[in-house]
Coordinates of C-alpha atoms in Angstrom, one line a residue:
M307 CA -0.2 0.0 0.0
V308 CA 1.4 3.5 -1.1
A309 CA 1.5 6.0 1.8
H310 CA -0.5 9.2 1.0
N311 CA 1.1 11.8 -0.7
P312 CA 1.5 15.0 1.9
L313 CA 1.1 17.6 -0.8
F314 CA -2.3 16.4 -1.9
H315 CA -3.6 15.1 1.5
G316 CA -5.9 17.6 3.2
T317 CA -7.1 21.3 2.5
W318 CA -4.4 23.7 1.9
T319 CA -4.3 26.7 4.2
V320 CA -2.4 29.8 4.6
K321 CA -0.8 27.8 7.7
R322 CA -0.2 25.0 5.9
F323 CA 1.9 27.0 3.2
N324 CA 3.8 28.4 6.0
A325 CA 4.5 25.2 7.1
T326 CA 6.8 25.0 3.9
V327 CA 10.1 26.5 3.5
I328 CA 8.9 28.5 0.2
N329 CA 7.6 31.7 2.5
D330 CA 11.1 31.6 4.2
I331 CA 13.5 31.5 0.8
W332 CA 11.2 33.2 -1.7
P333 CA 13.3 36.7 -1.3
E334 CA 16.7 35.0 -1.9
V335 CA 15.5 33.1 -4.7
L336 CA 13.7 36.0 -6.2
F337 CA 17.3 37.9 -5.8
F338 CA 19.2 35.3 -7.6
T339 CA 16.7 35.0 -10.2
L340 CA 17.1 38.8 -10.8
I341 CA 20.6 38.6 -11.0
A342 CA 20.2 35.4 -13.8
T343 CA 17.7 37.9 -15.8
M344 CA 20.3 40.6 -15.6
V345 CA 23.2 38.4 -16.7
S346 CA 21.2 37.2 -19.6
T347 CA 19.8 40.2 -21.1
V348 CA 23.0 42.1 -20.8
S349 CA 24.8 39.2 -22.8
K350 CA 21.9 38.8 -25.3
L351 CA 21.2 42.1 -25.9
T352 CA 24.4 44.1 -25.6
P353 CA 28.1 43.3 -27.3
H354 CA 29.1 42.6 -23.5
Q355 CA 29.4 39.1 -22.7
L356 CA 29.0 38.8 -18.5
V357 CA 30.5 35.2 -18.5
I358 CA 33.2 34.0 -16.6
P359 CA 34.9 30.1 -16.9
S360 CA 32.8 27.3 -15.4
T361 CA 35.9 25.6 -13.7
L362 CA 35.1 26.0 -10.1
L363 CA 31.3 25.1 -10.7
T364 CA 31.4 21.5 -10.8
V365 CA 34.1 21.4 -7.8
L366 CA 32.5 24.1 -5.5
G367 CA 28.7 22.6 -6.3
T368 CA 29.8 19.3 -5.1
V369 CA 31.4 20.5 -1.8
L370 CA 28.6 22.7 -1.3
G371 CA 26.1 19.9 -1.8
L372 CA 27.8 17.7 0.7
V373 CA 28.1 20.3 3.4
I374 CA 24.0 21.3 3.0
S375 CA 23.3 17.5 2.8
F376 CA 25.4 16.9 6.2
R377 CA 23.7 20.0 7.6
T378 CA 20.1 18.6 6.9
T379 CA 21.0 15.3 8.4
S380 CA 22.5 16.4 11.5
A381 CA 19.3 18.6 11.8
Y382 CA 17.0 15.6 11.2
E383 CA 19.0 13.4 13.4
R384 CA 18.3 15.9 16.1
Y385 CA 14.6 15.7 15.2
Q386 CA 14.7 11.9 15.0
E387 CA 16.5 11.7 18.5
G388 CA 13.8 14.3 20.1
R389 CA 11.0 11.7 18.9
K390 CA 13.0 8.7 20.2
L391 CA 13.2 10.5 23.7
W392 CA 9.5 11.3 24.0
T393 CA 9.1 7.6 23.3
N394 CA 11.5 6.8 26.7
I395 CA 9.6 9.2 28.5
A396 CA 6.1 7.3 27.6
V397 CA 7.8 3.9 28.2
A398 CA 9.5 5.2 31.7
S399 CA 6.0 6.8 32.4
R400 CA 3.9 3.7 31.8
N401 CA 6.1 1.2 33.7
L402 CA 6.6 3.3 36.5
A403 CA 2.5 3.9 36.8
T404 CA 2.2 0.3 36.5
F405 CA 4.6 -0.6 39.2
F406 CA 2.9 2.1 41.5
W407 CA -0.6 0.9 40.9
I408 CA 0.5 -3.0 40.6
H409 CA 2.9 -3.9 42.8
T410 CA 2.5 -1.4 45.6
P411 CA 0.6 -3.3 48.0
A412 CA -2.8 -1.7 50.0
K413 CA -2.3 -3.5 53.0
R414 CA -0.7 -1.1 55.5
V415 CA -1.2 -0.7 59.4
I416 CA -2.6 2.7 60.3
P417 CA -3.9 2.9 63.9
D418 CA -7.3 3.8 64.4
T419 CA -8.3 3.1 61.0
S420 CA -10.5 0.6 59.3
E421 CA -9.4 -1.4 56.6
E422 CA -11.8 -0.2 54.1
E423 CA -10.4 3.4 54.6
I424 CA -6.8 2.3 54.5
K425 CA -7.4 0.9 51.2
L426 CA -8.9 4.0 50.0
R427 CA -6.0 5.9 51.2
V428 CA -4.0 3.6 49.3
I429 CA -5.7 4.1 46.1
M430 CA -5.6 7.9 46.4
E431 CA -1.8 7.7 47.2
K432 CA -1.2 5.9 44.3
K433 CA -3.3 7.7 41.9
T434 CA -1.8 11.1 43.5
M435 CA 1.7 9.7 42.3
I436 CA 0.3 8.9 38.9
N437 CA -1.1 12.2 38.2
L438 CA 2.6 13.4 38.9
I439 CA 3.9 11.1 36.5
Q440 CA 1.4 12.6 33.8
A441 CA 2.5 15.9 35.0
F442 CA 6.0 15.0 34.3
S443 CA 5.7 15.0 30.5
V444 CA 3.5 18.4 30.5
S445 CA 5.9 20.0 32.7
V446 CA 8.7 18.5 30.0
K447 CA 6.8 19.9 27.2
H448 CA 6.4 23.6 28.5
F449 CA 10.3 23.5 29.4
L450 CA 11.5 22.8 26.2
R451 CA 9.0 25.5 24.9
S452 CA 10.8 28.0 27.0
E453 CA 7.7 28.4 29.2
P454 CA 8.9 28.4 32.7
G455 CA 6.8 28.1 35.8
V456 CA 4.1 26.1 36.9
Y457 CA 0.9 28.5 36.3
Y458 CA -0.7 26.7 33.1
Q459 CA -3.8 25.2 32.7
D460 CA -2.7 21.6 31.9
L461 CA -0.1 21.8 34.9
Y462 CA -1.1 23.2 37.8
P463 CA -4.0 21.4 38.8
L464 CA -1.7 18.0 38.8
I465 CA 1.1 19.7 41.2
C466 CA -0.9 22.5 43.3
F467 CA -1.0 20.2 46.3
L468 CA 2.6 19.9 46.7
P469 CA 4.3 21.8 49.6
R470 CA 5.3 25.5 49.2
Y471 CA 7.2 26.2 52.1
A472 CA 10.0 24.3 54.1
N473 CA 8.6 25.2 57.4
E474 CA 5.2 25.6 58.7
G475 CA 5.5 29.3 59.5
A476 CA 4.6 30.1 55.6
S477 CA 7.4 32.7 55.4
S478 CA 8.4 34.1 51.9
D479 CA 12.2 32.8 52.9
D480 CA 11.1 29.5 53.2
K481 CA 9.1 29.4 50.0
L482 CA 10.7 26.1 48.2
P483 CA 12.3 26.6 44.7
L484 CA 9.6 25.2 42.9
W485 CA 7.0 28.0 43.9
S486 CA 9.7 30.6 44.3
S487 CA 11.1 30.4 40.7
S488 CA 7.5 30.2 39.4
D489 CA 6.4 33.4 41.6
D490 CA 9.1 35.3 40.3
Y491 CA 8.5 34.5 37.0
E492 CA 5.0 35.2 37.3
E493 CA 5.7 38.9 38.8
V494 CA 8.0 39.7 36.1
H495 CA 5.4 38.5 33.2
K496 CA 2.6 40.4 35.1
N497 CA 2.7 43.6 33.3
R498 CA 3.5 41.7 29.9
T499 CA 0.2 40.2 30.0
K500 CA -2.1 43.4 29.9
A501 CA -0.9 43.6 26.3
N502 CA -1.5 39.6 25.6
S503 CA -3.5 39.3 22.6
N504 CA -4.8 35.9 23.6
P505 CA -8.4 36.4 24.4
R506 CA -8.4 33.4 26.6
S507 CA -5.5 34.8 28.7
A508 CA -7.2 35.4 32.3
A509 CA -6.8 38.7 33.8
D510 CA -4.6 39.6 36.9
T511 CA -6.4 39.5 40.2
P512 CA -5.1 40.3 43.7
N513 CA -6.9 37.4 45.2
H514 CA -7.5 33.8 44.2
H515 CA -8.3 33.3 40.6
H516 CA -10.7 30.6 39.4
P517 CA -9.0 29.3 36.2
Q518 CA -10.6 29.8 33.0
R519 CA -10.8 26.5 30.8
T520 CA -7.9 26.2 27.7
E521 CA -10.7 25.5 25.1
S522 CA -7.7 25.4 22.2
L523 CA -10.4 25.4 19.2
P524 CA -13.1 27.9 18.7
T525 CA -15.9 27.2 21.4
H526 CA -17.7 28.8 24.5
S527 CA -16.6 29.4 27.9
R528 CA -18.8 28.5 30.8
N529 CA -20.6 32.1 31.0
D530 CA -21.4 31.5 27.0
S531 CA -19.0 34.6 26.0
P532 CA -17.3 33.7 22.8
V533 CA -13.7 32.5 22.8
E534 CA -11.5 32.2 19.8
D535 CA -8.0 31.0 19.8
S536 CA -6.9 30.1 16.2
K537 CA -3.1 29.7 17.1
S538 CA -3.9 26.3 18.9
E539 CA -6.5 25.1 16.0
I540 CA -4.0 23.0 14.0
S541 CA -1.7 21.2 16.4
W542 CA -5.0 20.1 18.5
L543 CA -6.6 18.7 15.1
R544 CA -3.4 16.9 14.9
S545 CA -3.6 15.5 18.1
L546 CA -7.3 14.2 17.4
G547 CA -5.8 12.0 14.6
R548 CA -7.9 11.6 11.5
I549 CA -11.6 13.4 11.9
S550 CA -13.8 13.1 8.6
N551 CA -15.4 16.3 7.6
G552 CA -18.8 15.6 8.9
Q553 CA -17.4 15.1 12.3
S554 CA -14.7 17.8 12.3
R555 CA -17.0 21.0 12.8
S556 CA -18.6 19.4 16.0
R557 CA -15.5 18.1 17.4
R558 CA -13.9 21.3 17.2
N559 CA -16.7 22.9 19.1
T560 CA -16.4 20.4 21.8
F561 CA -13.0 19.7 22.4
D562 CA -11.5 20.8 25.6
P563 CA -8.8 18.4 27.0
E564 CA -8.6 20.5 29.9
K565 CA -11.7 19.8 31.1
V566 CA -11.2 16.5 32.7
L567 CA -8.6 17.8 35.2
P568 CA -9.2 19.2 38.5
E569 CA -10.8 22.5 39.0
V570 CA -8.7 24.4 41.7
D571 CA -8.1 28.1 42.6
S572 CA -5.0 30.0 42.0
H573 CA -3.3 33.4 43.2
H574 CA -2.0 33.7 39.7
P575 CA -3.9 33.6 36.7
L576 CA -3.2 30.1 34.2
K577 CA -1.9 30.4 31.1
P578 CA -3.2 28.4 28.4
A579 CA -2.1 25.1 28.0
R580 CA -0.7 26.0 24.2
N581 CA 0.5 29.7 24.0
P582 CA 2.2 29.9 20.6
P583 CA 3.7 33.1 19.4
P584 CA 1.1 35.5 17.2
S585 CA 1.6 35.3 13.9
S586 CA 2.3 38.4 11.8
I587 CA 2.9 39.8 8.4
Y588 CA 6.6 39.1 8.7
D589 CA 6.1 35.3 9.0
Y590 CA 4.6 35.3 5.6
I591 CA 6.8 38.0 4.0
P592 CA 10.3 37.9 6.0
L593 CA 11.7 40.6 3.5
L594 CA 9.7 43.3 5.5
R595 CA 12.0 42.7 8.3
F596 CA 14.7 43.9 6.1
F597 CA 12.7 47.0 5.2
V598 CA 12.0 47.9 8.6
W599 CA 15.6 47.5 9.7
C600 CA 16.7 49.8 7.1
G601 CA 14.1 52.4 7.9
R602 CA 15.1 52.5 11.3
V603 CA 19.0 52.8 10.6
L604 CA 18.3 55.5 7.8
M605 CA 15.8 57.8 10.3
N606 CA 18.2 57.2 13.3
K607 CA 15.4 56.1 15.2
R608 CA 15.9 54.8 18.6
L609 CA 14.0 52.5 20.9
T610 CA 11.3 53.6 22.9
E611 CA 11.3 53.8 26.5
H612 CA 8.5 51.1 26.4
E613 CA 10.5 48.8 24.1
M614 CA 13.6 49.2 26.4
Q615 CA 11.5 48.1 29.4
E616 CA 10.3 45.0 27.1
R617 CA 13.8 44.1 26.5
L618 CA 14.9 44.6 30.3
K619 CA 11.8 42.5 31.4
R620 CA 12.6 39.6 28.6
K621 CA 16.4 39.4 30.4
K622 CA 14.7 39.2 33.5
L623 CA 12.7 36.2 32.4
D624 CA 15.5 34.7 30.8
Q625 CA 17.5 34.8 34.0
I626 CA 14.8 33.0 36.0
E627 CA 15.4 29.2 36.0
S628 CA 12.6 26.9 36.5
N629 CA 12.9 23.0 36.6
V630 CA 9.6 21.7 37.2
P631 CA 10.6 18.1 35.7
M632 CA 13.4 18.0 38.2
E633 CA 11.2 19.0 41.2
I634 CA 8.8 16.0 40.2
C635 CA 11.1 13.7 40.0
L636 CA 12.4 14.8 43.3
V637 CA 8.6 13.8 44.6
L638 CA 8.4 10.6 42.9
S639 CA 11.9 9.5 44.2
G640 CA 10.8 10.6 47.7
Y641 CA 7.5 8.5 47.6
T642 CA 9.7 5.3 46.2
A643 CA 12.0 5.7 49.0
S644 CA 9.2 5.8 51.7
L645 CA 7.7 2.8 50.4
M646 CA 11.3 1.1 50.5
Q647 CA 11.9 2.1 54.2
A648 CA 8.6 0.8 55.1
G649 CA 9.4 -2.6 53.5
L650 CA 6.1 -2.4 51.3
L651 CA 8.5 -3.2 48.1
Q652 CA 10.1 -6.3 46.7
P653 CA 14.0 -5.5 45.9
A654 CA 13.1 -6.2 42.2
V655 CA 10.3 -3.8 42.2
S656 CA 12.2 -1.3 43.9
S657 CA 14.7 -1.5 41.8
A658 CA 12.9 -1.0 38.7
M659 CA 11.1 2.2 40.1
V660 CA 14.4 3.6 40.6
A661 CA 15.7 2.6 37.2
N662 CA 12.6 4.1 35.5
I663 CA 12.5 7.3 37.5
S664 CA 16.4 7.8 36.3
S665 CA 15.3 7.0 32.9
L666 CA 12.8 10.0 33.1
Q667 CA 15.5 12.2 34.6
D668 CA 18.2 11.0 31.9
T669 CA 15.6 11.7 29.2
M670 CA 14.9 15.0 30.0
S671 CA 18.8 16.0 30.3
N672 CA 19.0 14.5 26.9
L673 CA 15.9 16.4 25.5
E674 CA 17.7 20.0 27.3
R675 CA 20.8 19.2 25.5
I676 CA 18.9 18.9 22.1
R677 CA 17.3 22.4 22.9
N678 CA 20.1 24.2 24.3
T679 CA 22.8 23.1 21.7
P680 CA 22.5 24.6 18.2
L681 CA 24.7 24.2 15.8
P682 CA 27.8 26.9 16.0
F683 CA 26.9 30.4 14.5
A684 CA 30.1 30.3 12.7
Y685 CA 29.1 27.3 10.8
Q686 CA 25.9 28.6 10.0
A687 CA 27.0 31.7 8.9
H688 CA 29.8 30.7 6.9
L689 CA 27.6 27.8 4.8
R690 CA 24.9 30.4 4.1
M691 CA 27.3 33.2 2.8
S692 CA 29.3 30.4 0.8
L693 CA 26.1 29.4 -0.8
W694 CA 25.1 32.8 -1.5
L695 CA 28.6 33.4 -3.3
Y696 CA 27.9 30.4 -5.2
L697 CA 24.5 31.2 -6.4
L698 CA 25.6 34.9 -7.0
F699 CA 28.2 33.4 -9.7
L700 CA 26.2 30.8 -11.0
P701 CA 24.6 32.5 -14.0
F702 CA 27.8 34.1 -14.8
Q703 CA 29.1 30.3 -15.6
I704 CA 26.1 28.5 -17.1
Y705 CA 25.2 31.4 -19.7
N706 CA 27.4 29.8 -22.4
P707 CA 25.7 26.5 -22.5
F708 CA 22.2 27.5 -21.4
G709 CA 21.5 31.1 -23.0
W710 CA 17.8 32.3 -22.0
W711 CA 17.7 29.0 -19.7
T712 CA 20.2 30.4 -17.1
I713 CA 17.1 32.4 -15.6
P714 CA 14.7 29.0 -14.9
G715 CA 18.0 27.0 -14.2
T716 CA 19.3 29.3 -11.7
T717 CA 15.8 29.8 -9.9
F718 CA 15.5 26.0 -9.6
A719 CA 19.3 25.9 -8.2
S720 CA 18.9 28.5 -5.9
F721 CA 15.0 27.1 -4.7
L722 CA 16.8 23.6 -4.4
L723 CA 20.0 24.5 -2.4
L724 CA 18.2 27.6 -0.3
G725 CA 15.4 25.0 0.5
F726 CA 17.3 21.9 2.2
L727 CA 19.4 24.6 3.8
E728 CA 16.2 26.4 5.4
I729 CA 14.7 22.7 6.2
G730 CA 17.9 22.2 8.3
Q731 CA 17.4 25.2 10.3
E732 CA 13.4 24.7 10.5
I733 CA 13.9 20.9 12.0
E734 CA 16.9 22.0 14.3
N735 CA 14.6 22.9 17.3
P736 CA 11.6 20.6 17.0
F737 CA 10.0 21.3 20.3
N738 CA 8.3 24.6 19.4
Y739 CA 4.7 25.3 17.8
D740 CA 5.4 24.9 13.9
L741 CA 3.6 22.4 12.1
N742 CA 7.0 21.0 11.3
D743 CA 7.8 20.4 14.9
L744 CA 6.9 17.4 17.0
D745 CA 3.4 17.6 18.3
L746 CA 4.0 17.5 22.3
D747 CA 0.7 18.3 23.0
H748 CA -0.2 14.9 21.2
F749 CA 2.2 13.1 23.2
C750 CA 0.9 14.4 26.4
L751 CA -2.5 13.8 25.7
A752 CA -1.8 10.0 24.6
L753 CA 0.4 9.5 27.8
Q754 CA -2.7 10.8 29.7
R755 CA -5.0 8.6 28.3
E756 CA -2.8 5.4 28.8
L757 CA -2.2 6.4 32.5
H758 CA -6.2 6.5 32.9
E759 CA -6.5 3.4 31.4
I760 CA -3.7 1.7 33.8
T761 CA -5.5 3.1 36.9
A762 CA -8.7 1.9 35.4
Y763 CA -7.4 -1.7 36.0
T764 CA -9.0 -3.6 39.0
N765 CA -6.3 -5.8 39.6
P766 CA -8.7 -8.7 40.0
D767 CA -8.0 -12.2 41.5
V768 CA -6.6 -14.5 38.7
F769 CA -8.3 -17.2 39.8
S770 CA -11.5 -15.4 39.2
F771 CA -11.2 -15.3 35.4
V772 CA -8.7 -18.2 34.4
F773 CA -11.1 -21.2 35.1
S774 CA -13.9 -19.6 33.7
A775 CA -16.0 -21.2 30.8
W776 CA -14.7 -18.4 28.3
N777 CA -11.1 -19.5 28.5
H778 CA -9.9 -22.4 26.1
P779 CA -6.4 -22.8 27.6
F780 CA -5.3 -26.0 25.5
A781 CA -6.7 -24.9 22.0
P782 CA -6.4 -26.0 19.2
A783 CA -5.6 -29.8 20.6
D784 CA -8.3 -29.6 23.2
R785 CA -11.4 -27.5 22.5
R786 CA -12.7 -27.9 25.9
N787 CA -12.8 -24.9 28.1
A788 CA -11.2 -24.4 31.7
A789 CA -14.2 -25.2 33.5
E790 CA -14.9 -28.4 31.8
I791 CA -11.4 -29.4 32.3
I792 CA -10.9 -29.1 36.0
S793 CA -14.5 -30.7 36.5
H794 CA -12.7 -34.0 35.8
E795 CA -10.5 -35.6 38.6
D796 CA -7.4 -36.4 35.7
Y797 CA -7.1 -34.8 32.7
T798 CA -6.9 -36.8 29.7
V799 CA -5.9 -36.3 26.1
P800 CA -9.4 -36.0 24.1
H801 CA -10.1 -38.5 20.7
D802 CA -6.9 -39.9 21.2
K803 CA -6.8 -43.9 21.5
T804 CA -3.0 -43.7 22.2
A805 CA -3.2 -41.4 24.8
P806 CA -0.9 -41.7 27.8
N807 CA -1.4 -41.8 31.4
P808 CA -3.7 -39.4 33.1
G809 CA -2.4 -36.7 34.4
M810 CA 0.5 -34.4 33.6
E811 CA 1.6 -36.9 30.6
S812 CA -1.3 -36.5 28.9
V813 CA -1.3 -32.5 29.3
R814 CA 2.6 -32.8 27.7
R815 CA 0.9 -34.7 24.7
T816 CA -1.9 -32.1 24.2
L817 CA 0.6 -29.4 24.3
V818 CA 2.8 -30.9 21.6
K819 CA -0.4 -31.7 19.4
S820 CA -1.3 -27.9 19.6
W821 CA 2.2 -26.8 18.6
R822 CA 2.2 -29.3 15.7
E823 CA -1.4 -28.1 14.5
V824 CA -0.3 -24.5 14.8
D825 CA 3.0 -25.0 12.9
S826 CA 1.5 -26.9 10.2
T827 CA -1.5 -24.7 9.7
T828 CA -0.1 -21.2 9.8
R829 CA 2.8 -21.9 7.1
H830 CA 1.6 -21.3 3.5
T831 CA 3.8 -24.0 1.8

């Protein structure tokens, strides 16, 4: 089966066109096309021949092709490694949640507490830790997107119960790092939120704030006020998977993934789970940035006081460090240590829990390495300048054999080489909000569903379902169900005149017959 062609699959929109590199490279392609047009026109219509020898064309073209290929390959390796690391987070999270839910015993000794209440306490304890595992993936998503703090609508409800102070006095000097850095970020960010164009961003209030929902697709809030957030639409639709045209409209109007989270109060306004930067005309026509810069330089226009303050605030925001995933891992490690000290875990189980928590921390460090380690600026700048020089002299070298075809030939060469170079830069950091980036929201929602599926498992007694009439353990050699088999005192091979003695010999004969029948039936030849 041939996979669908992404160019012809779905509806083309402005945002989808923006996901290509055409809008990023067209000014450069246009420039080199104009150079080729000038060379061809002058050489054809005047006695002057703008031609230079093409000796270096093959050598330089081969070298540049190899270097650009290496640049694109290294960027794609970072993209693939980021996806693999998110798979590691999903695997470690599922394993850790399974160990917490299945292997943590519910039998405890708590004075003056009934057995039923103890079971309820243990279930709540384990479910809380699994919610923290879910919070880990969400916090990693915000961390990789350079969104510090905990005051997000998909994160704060999962960790709001964690201790805030080192001592019971509730002094600001005793505030723990998790909350101290988050509050510092909110204080610096406070004045900037007033200019936020996102209509779903909560307004600042001095007292407790009831969080608004992150309804990331166009819908209505609880007070029936219209809400629009087109910035979040594409990624949430990707997280939904394939939706038919008849279902897409109703699904958009009701999709609210934060509706399933706890409703809690917060003394800071909660930001949306997805808060991509607003699009502007510069994203579609990047050449305008150059003209704006030229106008500012020619007019000798200095930054206004408001712009200077915004830059200072941005520097302060960059200085605030908030490693929420590490704080969550510390809580999970503390819970595991308490179980081990109480003697509630088998050594193998405790070792597996510690290994999975270490895997989460190791994966987080590797993701941080990808985000904070771009290719050196000197390498990128030299490669781009070398490519510009190559494309600048290309029409002078190919005019003699191509003539007027120099113009489309230069255009195609510029589009090809600049496109691959831009693709490498586009996917170098795959954790942002672009359509070419990894869909981190989909990963987090998928893991959330899987963790809830784990906690929905009731862990019944094995004997309650193994020996039922629905189970046929010895098929195909023995088609009887488990209830019929155990109803006889001794097991015998059915319909076998040469059957061995009743008991284990007959069981072994049945298993061999099953293997032989499966082996012969499942082969084509």
